[in-house]
Amino acid sequence: MKNSYAKAILAFSLIALAPRANAQQDVGNLFVSGPEDATKLVNAYLDPLYKGFGQGLNDGWTNTAKSKGFLKFEVRVSTSAAFVPQSSRTYDVNTLGLSNIKPALGSSSIGPTAFGKDEDGGRMEVYTSDGIPTGRFFNLPRGIGFHAVPSPQIQATLGLPKNIDISLRAMPKINFGDDFGSMSMIGVGAKIELLPLILGETDRLIPVDIALAGGFTQYKYNLDLHIDNTSDKNQRIDARFNGVNFDAIVSKKIMFFTPFASIGYQTAKTNLKALGTYSFATSPVTSVSYVDPVSVKQTDIDGIRGSLGFQLKFGFFKFYGSYTQAKYSMVNAGLGFGIGE
């Protein structure tokens, strides 16, 4: 039971980064319906957030198969946007297998997901396990009104011997205030150019560059909670989002323009913990409480991806762009500066 309650709390806290007046009441109402129903609703609502952010963790590592020369370096800033398809912008509670929640008489069973429309979903009625109406109603939560999941990347790359370069992603802990929490990022990646390794540097029989690359990125997110409007129960969320990718890349430099294509494998996982003491009213005279719910772990992305993109170089500056097709389609754009190829 604690695990299911934790999932509901964690999920609704994450989607409430721009807090709404009725967010805490929505959580309480869902808990009245039982942990299993609450978990199913939360998972349906947050599904595009997990998938889109998971893909963004693995994006933007490189836009060319050419490795950097020894001790040559580059710093880049870019951002990805994973597009949530129409099919992932809504969900139907009638397909979730809920036990204690049904659409109220005359109401729709459809609700927006986190990246659906900024409007209330259908009005729900809560029933007991015996199928008796409790007299409790709530609306399925709103979406945020736009349909792309953003993910930023800040990265430095350094050339090593043997046609290898390594990349470091880092963002110091940034505090966005009491209502928004804090976030930090760390990641490491590597790329090895294959043709010089196989054929040597003297005779280029193949007029393209080919490389293998991989990367690991982790975002950490922390948010203090006041679910029941108290400030002395040490309520907080500790969350980690991990992404791993491996890619085969081919590119061709044409003066200042370098197009590339890649295909690879990626995975992304979410690990969240709720800490503190939580209480929710189940009726005017009764409530339920729990302390330090257990961790929630899930795999959000696990599959193949393919990308097409380019790099433009003008002196010390470079401009990047790419399109990726995977679970969701995604674009990446950014700029960088550095010394040497």
Coordinates of C-alpha atoms in Angstrom, one line a residue:
M1 CA 0.0 0.0 0.0
K2 CA 2.8 2.4 0.9
N3 CA 4.4 1.9 -2.5
S4 CA 1.2 2.7 -4.4
Y5 CA 0.5 5.8 -2.3
A6 CA 4.1 6.9 -3.0
K7 CA 3.6 6.7 -6.7
A8 CA 0.6 8.9 -6.6
I9 CA 2.2 11.5 -4.4
L10 CA 5.5 11.6 -6.4
A11 CA 3.8 11.8 -9.8
F12 CA 1.4 14.6 -8.9
S13 CA 4.2 16.6 -7.2
L14 CA 6.3 16.4 -10.3
I15 CA 3.5 17.6 -12.6
A16 CA 2.8 20.4 -10.2
L17 CA 6.0 22.3 -10.9
A18 CA 3.7 25.2 -11.7
P19 CA 1.4 24.7 -8.7
R20 CA -2.3 25.0 -9.0
A21 CA -4.7 25.8 -6.2
N22 CA -6.5 22.5 -6.5
A23 CA -3.5 20.2 -6.9
Q24 CA -3.4 19.0 -3.3
Q25 CA -7.1 18.4 -3.3
D26 CA -6.8 16.3 -6.5
V27 CA -4.2 14.1 -4.8
G28 CA -6.5 13.6 -1.7
N29 CA -9.4 12.7 -3.9
L30 CA -7.4 10.1 -5.8
F31 CA -6.2 8.5 -2.6
V32 CA -9.8 8.1 -1.5
S33 CA -10.3 5.9 -4.6
G34 CA -7.6 3.4 -3.4
P35 CA -3.9 3.0 -4.2
E36 CA -4.3 0.8 -7.3
D37 CA -6.7 3.2 -9.0
A38 CA -4.5 6.2 -8.1
T39 CA -1.4 4.5 -9.5
K40 CA -3.1 3.7 -12.8
L41 CA -4.4 7.2 -13.2
V42 CA -1.0 8.7 -12.4
N43 CA 0.8 6.5 -14.8
A44 CA -1.6 7.3 -17.6
Y45 CA -1.3 11.0 -16.9
L46 CA 2.5 11.2 -16.8
D47 CA 3.3 8.7 -19.5
P48 CA 4.4 11.3 -22.1
L49 CA 6.5 13.2 -19.6
Y50 CA 8.6 10.1 -18.7
K51 CA 9.0 9.0 -22.4
G52 CA 9.8 12.5 -23.7
F53 CA 12.2 13.4 -21.0
G54 CA 13.8 10.0 -21.2
Q55 CA 14.6 10.5 -24.9
G56 CA 16.0 13.9 -24.2
L57 CA 18.5 12.6 -21.7
N58 CA 20.2 10.7 -24.6
D59 CA 20.1 13.3 -27.2
G60 CA 22.6 15.9 -28.5
W61 CA 25.9 14.2 -27.8
T62 CA 27.5 14.6 -31.2
N63 CA 26.7 15.8 -34.8
T64 CA 29.6 14.3 -36.6
A65 CA 31.6 11.0 -36.8
K66 CA 34.9 12.9 -37.0
S67 CA 36.8 12.8 -33.7
K68 CA 38.6 15.9 -32.3
G69 CA 42.3 16.2 -32.6
F70 CA 44.5 15.6 -29.5
L71 CA 43.8 18.3 -26.9
K72 CA 41.3 20.1 -29.2
F73 CA 38.2 21.1 -27.3
E74 CA 34.6 22.3 -27.8
V75 CA 31.9 23.6 -25.5
R76 CA 28.2 23.3 -26.6
V77 CA 24.8 24.3 -25.3
S78 CA 21.8 22.7 -26.9
T79 CA 18.2 21.7 -26.2
S80 CA 16.0 18.9 -27.4
A81 CA 12.2 18.8 -27.8
A82 CA 10.4 15.5 -27.9
F83 CA 7.0 15.8 -29.7
V84 CA 4.1 14.1 -27.9
P85 CA 1.9 12.5 -30.6
Q86 CA -1.9 13.0 -30.6
S87 CA -2.5 9.5 -29.3
S88 CA -0.5 10.3 -26.1
R89 CA -2.2 13.6 -25.3
T90 CA -5.3 12.0 -23.8
Y91 CA -6.3 8.8 -21.9
D92 CA -9.6 7.0 -21.3
V93 CA -10.2 6.0 -17.7
N94 CA -12.5 3.2 -19.1
T95 CA -9.5 1.4 -20.5
L96 CA -7.4 1.6 -17.3
G97 CA -9.1 -1.2 -15.4
L98 CA -10.1 1.0 -12.5
S99 CA -12.0 -0.5 -9.5
N100 CA -13.3 2.4 -7.5
I101 CA -13.5 5.3 -10.0
K102 CA -16.2 5.8 -12.7
P103 CA -17.1 8.8 -14.8
A104 CA -19.9 10.7 -13.2
L105 CA -23.3 10.5 -14.8
G106 CA -23.2 12.4 -18.1
S107 CA -19.5 13.1 -17.9
S108 CA -16.7 12.2 -20.3
S109 CA -14.2 9.4 -19.5
I110 CA -11.4 11.3 -21.3
G111 CA -8.7 13.2 -19.5
P112 CA -5.7 15.2 -20.9
T113 CA -2.2 13.8 -20.1
A114 CA 0.5 16.0 -18.7
F115 CA 1.2 17.4 -22.2
G116 CA -2.4 17.5 -23.3
K117 CA -4.7 20.5 -23.3
D118 CA -4.9 22.9 -20.4
E119 CA -8.4 22.0 -19.5
D120 CA -10.1 19.8 -16.9
G121 CA -10.7 16.2 -17.8
G122 CA -13.9 14.3 -17.2
R123 CA -15.6 14.5 -13.8
M124 CA -15.1 11.3 -11.8
E125 CA -17.1 9.7 -9.0
V126 CA -15.5 7.6 -6.3
Y127 CA -17.0 4.3 -5.1
T128 CA -16.3 2.0 -2.2
S129 CA -14.8 -1.5 -2.9
D130 CA -18.4 -2.8 -2.6
G131 CA -19.6 -0.5 -5.4
I132 CA -21.3 2.0 -3.2
P133 CA -21.0 5.7 -4.2
T134 CA -19.0 7.7 -1.6
G135 CA -20.4 11.1 -2.6
R136 CA -16.9 12.2 -3.6
F137 CA -16.2 13.8 -7.0
F138 CA -13.1 15.2 -8.7
N139 CA -12.0 16.3 -12.2
L140 CA -9.2 14.5 -14.0
P141 CA -6.2 16.9 -13.8
R142 CA -5.3 19.4 -16.6
G143 CA -2.5 19.2 -19.1
I144 CA 0.0 22.0 -19.4
G145 CA -1.2 23.1 -22.8
F146 CA 1.7 22.4 -25.1
H147 CA 2.9 19.1 -26.7
A148 CA 6.7 19.0 -26.6
V149 CA 8.9 17.8 -23.7
P150 CA 12.1 19.9 -23.5
S151 CA 15.5 18.7 -22.3
P152 CA 18.6 20.9 -22.1
Q153 CA 22.2 19.8 -22.6
I154 CA 25.4 21.6 -21.5
Q155 CA 28.6 19.8 -22.7
A156 CA 32.3 20.0 -23.1
T157 CA 34.4 17.7 -25.4
L158 CA 38.1 17.1 -25.4
G159 CA 40.2 15.2 -28.0
L160 CA 42.4 12.3 -26.9
P161 CA 45.0 10.2 -28.8
K162 CA 44.0 7.4 -31.1
N163 CA 41.0 9.3 -32.6
I164 CA 39.0 9.3 -29.4
D165 CA 37.2 12.1 -27.8
I166 CA 35.4 12.3 -24.4
S167 CA 32.5 14.5 -23.4
L168 CA 31.4 15.8 -20.0
R169 CA 27.9 17.1 -19.3
A170 CA 27.5 19.1 -16.1
M171 CA 25.0 21.5 -14.6
P172 CA 25.5 22.6 -11.0
K173 CA 22.6 22.4 -8.6
I174 CA 20.2 25.2 -9.5
N175 CA 17.5 26.2 -7.0
F176 CA 14.3 27.4 -8.7
G177 CA 12.6 28.4 -5.4
D178 CA 10.4 26.7 -2.9
D179 CA 7.6 25.9 -5.3
F180 CA 9.8 24.6 -8.1
G181 CA 12.6 22.7 -6.4
S182 CA 16.2 22.2 -7.6
M183 CA 17.9 20.3 -10.4
S184 CA 21.4 19.3 -11.4
M185 CA 22.9 17.2 -14.2
I186 CA 26.0 15.1 -14.8
G187 CA 27.0 12.9 -17.7
V188 CA 29.9 11.4 -19.6
G189 CA 30.3 10.2 -23.1
A190 CA 32.9 8.9 -25.5
K191 CA 33.4 8.6 -29.3
I192 CA 36.0 6.6 -31.3
E193 CA 36.5 7.2 -35.0
L194 CA 36.9 3.8 -36.7
L195 CA 38.5 4.3 -40.2
P196 CA 41.8 5.7 -38.9
L197 CA 41.9 2.9 -36.4
I198 CA 41.3 0.2 -39.1
L199 CA 42.9 1.7 -42.3
G200 CA 45.4 4.2 -40.8
E201 CA 45.7 7.9 -41.6
T202 CA 47.7 7.7 -44.9
D203 CA 45.1 6.3 -47.3
R204 CA 41.5 7.2 -47.1
L205 CA 39.7 4.8 -49.3
I206 CA 36.3 5.6 -47.9
P207 CA 35.2 9.2 -48.4
V208 CA 33.2 9.4 -45.1
D209 CA 33.9 9.4 -41.4
I210 CA 32.5 6.5 -39.3
A211 CA 32.4 6.3 -35.5
L212 CA 30.9 4.5 -32.5
A213 CA 29.7 6.6 -29.6
G214 CA 28.0 6.2 -26.2
G215 CA 26.9 8.3 -23.3
F216 CA 25.3 8.3 -19.8
T217 CA 23.3 11.2 -18.5
Q218 CA 21.7 11.7 -15.1
Y219 CA 19.4 14.5 -13.9
K220 CA 18.7 14.9 -10.2
Y221 CA 15.6 16.7 -9.0
N222 CA 14.5 17.6 -5.5
L223 CA 11.3 19.3 -4.4
D224 CA 10.1 20.1 -0.9
L225 CA 6.4 19.2 -0.5
H226 CA 3.5 20.6 1.6
I227 CA 0.9 18.2 0.6
D228 CA -1.3 18.8 3.6
N229 CA -0.4 22.5 4.0
T230 CA 2.2 21.8 6.8
S231 CA 5.8 22.8 6.9
D232 CA 7.1 20.5 9.7
K233 CA 6.9 17.0 8.3
N234 CA 10.0 17.0 6.1
Q235 CA 8.0 16.1 3.0
R236 CA 10.2 16.0 -0.1
I237 CA 10.9 14.3 -3.4
D238 CA 14.3 13.0 -4.4
A239 CA 14.3 11.9 -8.0
R240 CA 16.9 10.7 -10.5
F241 CA 16.4 10.3 -14.3
N242 CA 19.1 8.2 -16.0
G243 CA 19.7 7.7 -19.7
V244 CA 22.2 5.5 -21.6
N245 CA 22.7 5.4 -25.4
F246 CA 25.0 3.7 -28.0
D247 CA 25.2 4.9 -31.6
A248 CA 26.9 4.2 -34.9
I249 CA 27.5 7.5 -36.8
V250 CA 28.5 8.3 -40.4
S251 CA 29.2 11.8 -41.6
K252 CA 30.8 13.7 -44.5
K253 CA 32.4 17.1 -44.2
I254 CA 31.7 19.4 -47.2
M255 CA 33.6 22.7 -46.6
F256 CA 31.8 24.2 -43.5
F257 CA 28.8 21.9 -43.7
T258 CA 28.8 18.4 -42.2
P259 CA 25.7 16.2 -42.6
F260 CA 25.4 13.0 -40.5
A261 CA 23.2 10.0 -39.9
S262 CA 23.2 7.6 -37.0
I263 CA 21.4 4.6 -35.6
G264 CA 21.6 3.4 -32.1
Y265 CA 20.0 1.9 -29.0
Q266 CA 18.8 3.9 -25.9
T267 CA 17.3 3.3 -22.5
A268 CA 16.0 5.6 -19.9
K269 CA 14.9 5.0 -16.3
T270 CA 13.3 6.9 -13.5
N271 CA 14.0 6.4 -9.8
L272 CA 12.0 8.5 -7.3
K273 CA 11.6 8.5 -3.5
A274 CA 9.1 10.3 -1.3
L275 CA 10.4 11.1 2.2
G276 CA 8.5 12.5 5.2
T277 CA 5.1 12.0 6.8
Y278 CA 1.9 12.3 4.7
S279 CA -1.8 12.4 5.8
F280 CA -4.9 12.5 3.7
A281 CA -8.6 12.7 4.7
T282 CA -10.7 9.7 3.6
S283 CA -13.9 11.1 5.1
P284 CA -14.8 14.1 7.3
V285 CA -13.7 12.2 10.4
T286 CA -11.1 9.7 9.2
S287 CA -7.6 9.9 7.5
V288 CA -4.7 7.8 6.4
S289 CA -1.1 8.5 7.2
Y290 CA 2.3 7.0 6.2
V291 CA 6.0 7.7 6.6
D292 CA 8.9 7.5 4.1
P293 CA 7.3 5.5 1.2
V294 CA 9.6 3.1 -0.6
S295 CA 11.4 3.9 -3.9
V296 CA 9.6 3.8 -7.2
K297 CA 11.6 2.5 -10.2
Q298 CA 10.6 2.2 -13.8
T299 CA 12.0 1.9 -17.3
D300 CA 10.6 4.5 -19.6
I301 CA 12.5 4.0 -22.9
D302 CA 14.2 0.8 -24.2
G303 CA 14.7 0.6 -28.0
I304 CA 16.2 1.7 -31.3
R305 CA 16.5 5.2 -32.5
G306 CA 17.7 6.8 -35.8
S307 CA 18.9 10.4 -36.4
L308 CA 19.7 12.8 -39.2
G309 CA 21.4 16.1 -38.7
F310 CA 24.1 18.6 -39.6
Q311 CA 26.9 20.8 -38.2
L312 CA 27.8 24.2 -39.6
K313 CA 31.2 25.6 -38.7
F314 CA 32.2 29.3 -39.0
G315 CA 35.6 29.9 -37.4
F316 CA 35.4 29.2 -33.7
F317 CA 31.6 28.8 -33.7
K318 CA 29.4 25.8 -34.7
F319 CA 25.7 25.5 -35.1
Y320 CA 23.9 22.1 -34.7
G321 CA 20.6 20.6 -35.7
S322 CA 19.2 17.1 -35.8
Y323 CA 16.0 15.1 -36.1
T324 CA 15.5 11.8 -34.2
Q325 CA 12.9 9.1 -34.8
A326 CA 12.3 6.9 -31.8
K327 CA 9.3 6.3 -29.4
Y328 CA 8.6 10.0 -30.0
S329 CA 10.0 12.1 -32.8
M330 CA 12.4 14.7 -31.5
V331 CA 14.5 17.7 -32.7
N332 CA 17.7 19.1 -31.2
A333 CA 19.4 22.5 -31.9
G334 CA 22.3 24.3 -30.3
L335 CA 25.5 26.2 -30.7
G336 CA 29.1 25.8 -29.6
F337 CA 32.6 27.1 -29.8
G338 CA 36.0 25.5 -29.7
I339 CA 39.5 25.2 -31.1
G340 CA 40.5 22.8 -33.9
E341 CA 38.8 19.9 -35.5

